[in-house]
Amino acid sequence: MRRLTVLLLALAMLAGLTACGMEPADPDTAQESIQVIAMDTVMTFSVYGAKSTHAVYAAEDEVRRLEGLLSRTDPESDVSRLNAAPAGEAVTVSEDTRSLLEMARFYAMMTEGAFDCTLAPVSSAWGFTEDSFRVPSRAELDGLLEHVGWEKFQLSEEQNLTVSHDEGVEIDLGGIAKGYVTDVIAGILEENNVPRATISLGGNVLVWGDRPDGTPWRVGIQDPARADAADGYAGFLSLTDAFAVTSGSYQRYFEEGGKRYHHIIDPATGCPADSGLTSVTVVEKREKDANGNVLGSGTECDALSTALFVMGEEKALEFWRTERESRQMSFDLVLVTEDGRVVVTEGIADVFTPDETSGYAYETVS
Ligand code: AMP
Ligand code: MG
């Protein structure tokens, strides 16, 4: 069921990210497109430009390398070695793992613990790690939650790439890793002077440049209520140079006793977040400031989409308003609610097109 959903999701994203016709003689319109199955999802990389072939395969190599470091099921990965280590033992990890853990900790603090990469034992108890689903008892969850909290793992000083953790603590970077991969791929596109590309990692999308006809890329936001339909959309975003990351309760779940249990866990309860939302899409422009620093981050969008799903509509919008005022982070949101509304924040209202057939009520908030 889940794999079918993932495949359909990927197809839906492909439909949303329509790449236009190619003129192979013109390097700017030559396109290389590949599908990669990795990190438990179907990825599609469509890249234009003279170095498109080199860029797509370099992107695939990076995906495989990062999967090898961050996987929870590969016993050799950094994450598995860290999780298997006794409490307090310093484990040397790669720079990527180290910096991703640092970012995971930062977003845990920013979101007051709504994003928490130490939920691994809880996710496993629900069977999401090995696809062996079950509903754990309250007592079991309470016991596991004692070992959850971003302050329960320790990062060494900069030069030294070691990490350690408290008793019973395990790490799961599934809520942030694909976003990090899109940041790494963005670096590859930049190095190879790629003029335009679409990168889709399941719910994590990066659109680079514009379409060959000069119009923005169209990114479809899946309708959570029609997740099994390849063309069921809650709306569309017209974007250039941007990350769009969706977290949704329809992306991974199981059903037992007529109830649906999904994979985004509320750290306060240890249970699938019951926040009134069915999906959260976080959008950030990827651009450079006057000093050449990259603004916008797939990692940030990924961490926030998971965290804001846990928070629910009211808190998510409050978080958005606070960040907009402090200018610390600049992102926009599309929230789909259980009660049939699609809420769009004003920064992307002009690039959002509702799907009139969806039956949702559409609102813009400021
Ligand atoms: P995403 O699709 O980015 O929202 O990530 C969901 C994945 O992140 C789950 O499959 C878990 O591996 C992990 N996860 C679940 N709940 C949380 C949470 N509250 N904070 C961080 N990671 C989570
Ligand atoms: Mg996420």
Coordinates of C-alpha atoms and ligand atoms in Angstrom, one line a residue:
M1 CA 0.0 0.0 0.0
R2 CA 2.7 2.4 1.1
R3 CA 4.9 1.7 -1.9
L4 CA 2.0 2.2 -4.3
T5 CA 1.3 5.5 -2.7
V6 CA 4.9 6.6 -3.0
L7 CA 4.9 5.6 -6.7
L8 CA 1.7 7.4 -7.4
L9 CA 3.0 10.4 -5.5
A10 CA 6.1 10.4 -7.7
L11 CA 4.0 10.1 -10.8
A12 CA 1.8 12.9 -9.5
M13 CA 4.8 15.1 -8.9
L14 CA 6.0 14.3 -12.4
A15 CA 2.7 15.4 -13.8
G16 CA 2.9 18.6 -11.7
L17 CA 6.4 19.2 -12.9
T18 CA 5.8 19.1 -16.6
A19 CA 9.0 19.4 -18.5
C20 CA 8.6 20.8 -21.9
G21 CA 9.9 19.5 -25.3
M22 CA 13.6 19.3 -25.9
E23 CA 15.8 20.5 -28.8
P24 CA 18.9 18.3 -28.4
A25 CA 21.0 20.5 -30.6
D26 CA 20.7 23.4 -28.2
P27 CA 22.7 22.7 -25.0
D28 CA 20.3 24.9 -23.0
T29 CA 17.3 22.8 -23.9
A30 CA 19.0 19.4 -23.9
Q31 CA 17.5 17.4 -21.0
E32 CA 18.7 14.3 -19.1
S33 CA 16.1 12.7 -16.9
I34 CA 16.6 9.7 -14.6
Q35 CA 14.6 8.0 -11.9
V36 CA 16.4 6.8 -8.7
I37 CA 14.8 4.6 -6.1
A38 CA 16.5 5.4 -2.8
M39 CA 15.7 6.6 0.7
D40 CA 12.4 4.7 0.5
T41 CA 11.1 6.9 -2.2
V42 CA 11.0 7.3 -6.0
M43 CA 13.2 10.3 -7.1
T44 CA 13.1 12.0 -10.5
F45 CA 15.9 14.3 -11.7
S46 CA 15.3 16.2 -14.9
V47 CA 18.2 18.4 -15.8
Y48 CA 18.9 20.8 -18.8
G49 CA 22.1 22.3 -20.1
A50 CA 25.4 21.2 -21.6
K51 CA 26.4 19.3 -18.5
S52 CA 23.0 17.7 -17.8
T53 CA 24.2 14.1 -18.1
H54 CA 27.2 14.7 -15.8
A55 CA 24.9 16.6 -13.3
V56 CA 22.2 13.9 -13.0
Y57 CA 24.7 11.1 -12.4
A58 CA 26.6 13.2 -9.9
A59 CA 23.3 13.8 -8.2
E60 CA 22.5 10.1 -8.1
D61 CA 26.0 9.3 -6.7
E62 CA 25.4 11.8 -3.9
V63 CA 22.0 10.3 -3.1
R64 CA 23.6 6.9 -2.8
R65 CA 26.5 8.2 -0.7
L66 CA 24.2 10.1 1.7
E67 CA 21.7 7.2 1.9
G68 CA 24.7 5.0 3.0
L69 CA 25.5 7.5 5.8
L70 CA 21.9 8.3 7.0
S71 CA 19.9 5.1 6.6
R72 CA 18.4 3.6 9.7
T73 CA 18.2 0.1 8.2
D74 CA 21.8 -0.2 6.7
P75 CA 23.8 -1.5 9.7
E76 CA 27.0 0.2 8.3
S77 CA 25.5 3.7 8.1
D78 CA 26.7 6.4 10.5
V79 CA 23.2 6.6 12.0
S80 CA 23.1 2.8 12.6
R81 CA 26.5 2.8 14.2
L82 CA 25.6 5.7 16.4
N83 CA 22.3 4.1 17.4
A84 CA 24.1 0.8 18.2
A85 CA 26.8 2.5 20.3
P86 CA 26.6 2.2 24.1
A87 CA 25.6 5.4 26.0
G88 CA 28.3 8.0 26.2
E89 CA 30.6 6.3 23.6
A90 CA 32.0 8.8 21.1
V91 CA 31.2 7.7 17.5
T92 CA 33.1 9.3 14.6
V93 CA 30.7 10.2 11.8
S94 CA 31.1 11.9 8.5
E95 CA 30.9 15.7 8.1
D96 CA 27.5 15.4 6.4
T97 CA 26.0 13.4 9.3
R98 CA 27.6 15.8 11.8
S99 CA 26.2 18.9 10.2
L100 CA 22.8 17.3 9.7
L101 CA 22.6 16.4 13.4
E102 CA 23.6 20.0 14.2
M103 CA 20.8 21.3 12.0
A104 CA 18.3 18.8 13.4
R105 CA 19.1 20.0 16.8
F106 CA 18.8 23.7 15.7
Y107 CA 15.3 23.0 14.2
A108 CA 14.3 21.1 17.4
M109 CA 15.1 24.2 19.4
M110 CA 13.4 26.5 16.9
T111 CA 10.2 24.5 16.9
E112 CA 10.3 23.9 20.7
G113 CA 10.7 20.2 20.2
A114 CA 7.9 19.6 17.5
F115 CA 10.8 18.4 15.2
D116 CA 12.7 15.8 17.1
C117 CA 15.1 13.4 15.5
T118 CA 15.4 11.3 18.7
L119 CA 11.9 9.9 18.1
A120 CA 13.5 6.8 16.5
P121 CA 12.5 4.3 19.2
V122 CA 8.9 5.6 19.1
S123 CA 8.7 5.3 15.3
S124 CA 10.1 1.8 15.5
A125 CA 7.5 0.8 18.2
W126 CA 4.8 1.8 15.7
G127 CA 6.6 -0.4 13.1
F128 CA 7.5 2.4 10.7
T129 CA 11.2 1.4 10.5
E130 CA 10.7 -2.1 9.3
D131 CA 7.1 -2.0 7.9
S132 CA 5.9 -4.2 10.8
F133 CA 3.0 -2.1 11.9
R134 CA 1.4 -2.3 15.3
V135 CA -0.3 0.0 17.9
P136 CA 2.0 0.2 21.0
S137 CA 0.4 0.5 24.5
R138 CA 0.4 3.8 26.4
A139 CA 2.8 2.3 29.0
E140 CA 5.3 1.2 26.2
L141 CA 5.1 4.7 24.6
D142 CA 5.6 6.5 28.0
G143 CA 8.7 4.3 28.6
L144 CA 10.2 5.1 25.2
L145 CA 9.4 8.9 25.5
E146 CA 11.8 9.0 28.5
H147 CA 14.6 8.6 26.0
V148 CA 13.4 11.2 23.5
G149 CA 14.7 14.8 23.4
W150 CA 17.2 16.7 21.3
E151 CA 19.3 17.4 24.5
K152 CA 20.0 13.7 24.8
F153 CA 22.7 13.6 22.2
Q154 CA 26.0 15.4 22.3
L155 CA 28.0 16.9 19.4
S156 CA 31.7 17.4 19.9
E157 CA 33.6 20.6 19.0
E158 CA 33.9 21.5 15.4
Q159 CA 37.2 19.8 14.4
N160 CA 36.3 16.5 15.9
L161 CA 33.4 14.7 14.2
T162 CA 32.2 12.6 17.1
V163 CA 28.7 12.2 18.5
S164 CA 27.5 10.4 21.6
H165 CA 24.1 9.9 23.2
D166 CA 22.4 9.1 26.5
E167 CA 21.1 5.7 27.4
G168 CA 18.3 4.4 25.1
V169 CA 18.6 7.3 22.6
E170 CA 18.3 6.6 18.9
I171 CA 18.4 8.9 16.0
D172 CA 16.1 9.0 12.9
L173 CA 16.9 11.7 10.3
G174 CA 14.0 10.7 8.1
G175 CA 12.2 14.0 8.7
I176 CA 15.1 16.1 7.4
A177 CA 17.5 13.9 5.2
K178 CA 15.7 14.3 1.9
G179 CA 15.7 18.1 2.3
Y180 CA 19.5 18.0 2.9
V181 CA 19.9 15.9 -0.2
T182 CA 18.1 18.6 -2.3
D183 CA 20.5 21.2 -0.9
V184 CA 23.5 19.0 -1.9
I185 CA 21.9 18.5 -5.4
A186 CA 21.4 22.3 -5.7
G187 CA 25.2 22.6 -5.2
I188 CA 25.8 20.2 -8.0
L189 CA 23.4 22.1 -10.3
E190 CA 25.3 25.3 -9.5
E191 CA 28.7 23.8 -10.1
N192 CA 27.6 22.5 -13.5
N193 CA 26.1 25.8 -14.6
V194 CA 22.7 24.1 -15.0
P195 CA 20.2 26.6 -16.4
R196 CA 17.1 24.7 -15.4
A197 CA 16.1 21.5 -13.7
T198 CA 13.4 19.8 -11.6
I199 CA 14.4 17.6 -8.7
S200 CA 11.7 15.5 -7.0
L201 CA 12.4 13.3 -4.0
G202 CA 8.8 12.2 -3.2
G203 CA 7.4 15.1 -1.3
N204 CA 10.7 17.1 -1.5
V205 CA 10.9 19.2 -4.7
L206 CA 13.5 21.6 -6.0
V207 CA 12.8 23.7 -9.1
W208 CA 15.8 25.3 -10.7
G209 CA 15.5 28.2 -13.1
D210 CA 12.4 28.4 -15.2
R211 CA 10.9 26.3 -17.9
P212 CA 12.4 26.4 -21.4
D213 CA 9.6 28.7 -22.5
G214 CA 10.5 31.2 -19.8
T215 CA 7.4 30.5 -17.6
P216 CA 7.7 29.1 -14.0
W217 CA 7.6 25.4 -13.2
R218 CA 4.2 24.2 -12.0
V219 CA 4.4 22.1 -8.8
G220 CA 1.3 20.1 -7.9
I221 CA 0.4 19.9 -4.3
Q222 CA -1.2 16.5 -3.8
D223 CA -4.7 16.4 -2.4
P224 CA -4.4 14.3 0.8
A225 CA -8.0 13.1 0.3
R226 CA -7.2 11.7 -3.1
A227 CA -3.7 10.5 -2.5
D228 CA -4.2 7.4 -4.6
A229 CA -5.3 9.3 -7.7
A230 CA -2.4 10.4 -9.9
D231 CA -4.2 13.6 -10.7
G232 CA -5.7 14.6 -7.4
Y233 CA -4.4 18.0 -6.4
A234 CA -5.2 20.5 -3.8
G235 CA -3.6 23.2 -5.9
F236 CA -0.6 24.3 -7.9
L237 CA 2.4 26.5 -7.2
S238 CA 4.1 28.4 -10.1
L239 CA 7.7 28.5 -8.9
T240 CA 11.3 29.3 -10.1
D241 CA 14.4 28.6 -8.1
A242 CA 12.5 27.3 -5.1
F243 CA 12.2 24.4 -2.7
A244 CA 8.7 23.0 -2.0
V245 CA 8.5 20.3 0.7
T246 CA 5.3 18.5 1.7
S247 CA 4.7 16.4 4.8
G248 CA 1.4 14.6 4.9
S249 CA -0.5 12.0 6.9
Y250 CA -1.3 10.3 3.6
Q251 CA 2.3 9.6 2.7
R252 CA 2.9 6.7 5.0
Y253 CA 0.4 5.0 7.2
F254 CA -1.3 1.8 8.3
E255 CA -4.9 1.0 9.4
E256 CA -6.0 -1.1 12.3
G257 CA -9.4 -1.4 13.8
G258 CA -10.8 1.1 11.3
K259 CA -8.3 3.7 12.4
R260 CA -5.5 5.2 10.4
Y261 CA -2.1 5.6 12.0
H262 CA 0.4 7.8 10.1
H263 CA 4.2 8.3 10.4
I264 CA 4.5 11.8 11.7
I265 CA 4.8 11.5 15.5
D266 CA 3.9 14.1 18.0
P267 CA 6.8 14.1 20.5
A268 CA 4.4 15.2 23.3
T269 CA 2.3 12.0 23.0
G270 CA 4.4 9.5 21.1
C271 CA 1.4 9.0 18.8
P272 CA 0.7 10.0 15.2
A273 CA 0.1 13.8 15.3
D274 CA -3.6 14.5 15.5
S275 CA -3.3 18.3 14.7
G276 CA -6.3 18.8 12.3
L277 CA -3.9 19.0 9.3
T278 CA -3.6 16.5 6.5
S279 CA -0.6 18.2 4.8
V280 CA 1.8 21.0 5.2
T281 CA 3.9 22.4 2.3
V282 CA 6.8 24.7 3.1
V283 CA 8.1 26.9 0.2
E284 CA 11.4 28.8 0.2
K285 CA 13.0 30.7 -2.7
R286 CA 16.6 29.6 -3.3
E287 CA 18.5 32.8 -4.1
K288 CA 21.7 34.6 -3.2
D289 CA 22.1 37.7 -1.1
A290 CA 24.4 40.6 -2.0
N291 CA 27.4 38.7 -0.5
G292 CA 26.8 35.6 -2.5
N293 CA 25.4 33.6 0.5
V294 CA 22.7 31.1 -0.4
L295 CA 19.2 31.9 1.0
G296 CA 16.6 29.2 1.2
S297 CA 17.3 25.7 2.2
G298 CA 15.7 22.3 1.4
T299 CA 16.9 21.1 4.9
E300 CA 15.0 23.9 6.5
C301 CA 11.8 23.3 4.5
D302 CA 11.9 19.6 5.3
A303 CA 12.4 20.1 9.1
L304 CA 9.7 22.7 9.2
S305 CA 7.1 20.8 7.1
T306 CA 7.4 17.9 9.7
A307 CA 7.3 20.3 12.7
L308 CA 4.5 22.4 11.5
F309 CA 2.4 19.3 10.7
V310 CA 2.8 18.4 14.4
M311 CA 2.0 21.9 15.6
G312 CA -1.3 22.2 13.7
E313 CA -2.8 25.2 11.9
E314 CA -3.0 27.8 14.6
K315 CA 0.6 27.3 16.0
A316 CA 2.0 26.8 12.5
L317 CA 0.6 30.2 11.4
E318 CA 1.8 31.8 14.6
F319 CA 5.3 30.4 13.9
W320 CA 5.1 31.7 10.3
R321 CA 4.2 35.2 11.5
T322 CA 6.9 35.3 14.2
E323 CA 9.6 34.2 11.8
R324 CA 8.4 36.6 9.1
E325 CA 8.6 39.5 11.6
S326 CA 12.0 38.6 13.0
R327 CA 13.2 37.8 9.4
Q328 CA 15.2 34.8 10.7
M329 CA 13.6 32.5 8.2
S330 CA 11.7 33.4 5.1
F331 CA 9.2 30.7 4.1
D332 CA 5.6 30.4 3.1
L333 CA 3.0 27.7 3.6
V334 CA 0.1 25.8 2.1
L335 CA -1.8 23.9 4.8
V336 CA -4.5 21.4 4.0
T337 CA -6.9 20.9 6.9
E338 CA -9.0 17.9 7.9
D339 CA -12.1 20.1 7.8
G340 CA -11.8 20.8 4.1
R341 CA -9.8 24.0 3.8
V342 CA -6.6 25.0 2.0
V343 CA -4.8 27.9 3.8
V344 CA -2.1 29.8 1.8
T345 CA 0.2 32.4 3.4
E346 CA 0.3 35.7 1.6
G347 CA 3.9 35.5 0.3
I348 CA 2.9 32.8 -2.2
A349 CA -0.8 33.7 -2.7
D350 CA -0.1 35.2 -6.1
V351 CA 1.7 32.0 -7.4
F352 CA -0.9 29.6 -6.0
T353 CA -3.7 28.3 -8.2
P354 CA -6.5 26.3 -6.5
D355 CA -7.8 23.1 -8.1
E356 CA -11.4 24.1 -8.4
T357 CA -12.5 20.5 -8.7
S358 CA -11.1 19.6 -5.3
G359 CA -14.1 20.8 -3.2
Y360 CA -11.8 22.7 -0.7
A361 CA -12.5 26.2 0.6
Y362 CA -9.4 28.4 -0.1
E363 CA -8.1 31.0 2.3
T364 CA -5.2 33.4 2.2
V365 CA -3.7 34.5 5.5
S366 CA -1.5 37.4 6.4
Ligands
AMP1 P1 8.5 14.1 6.7 O1 7.9 13.3 5.6 O2 9.7 14.9 6.2 O3 7.5 14.8 7.4 O4 9.2 13.1 7.7 C1 8.5 12.1 8.3 C2 9.6 11.1 8.9 O5 10.3 11.8 9.9 C3 9.0 9.9 9.6 O6 8.8 8.9 8.7 C4 10.0 9.7 10.7 O7 11.1 9.0 10.2 C5 10.4 11.0 11.1 N1 9.6 11.7 12.1 C6 8.3 11.4 12.5 N2 7.9 12.3 13.4 C7 8.9 13.2 13.5 C8 9.0 14.4 14.3 N3 8.1 14.9 15.1 N4 10.2 15.1 14.2 C9 11.2 14.6 13.4 N5 11.1 13.5 12.7 C10 10.0 12.9 12.7
MG2 MG 10.3 16.8 6.9

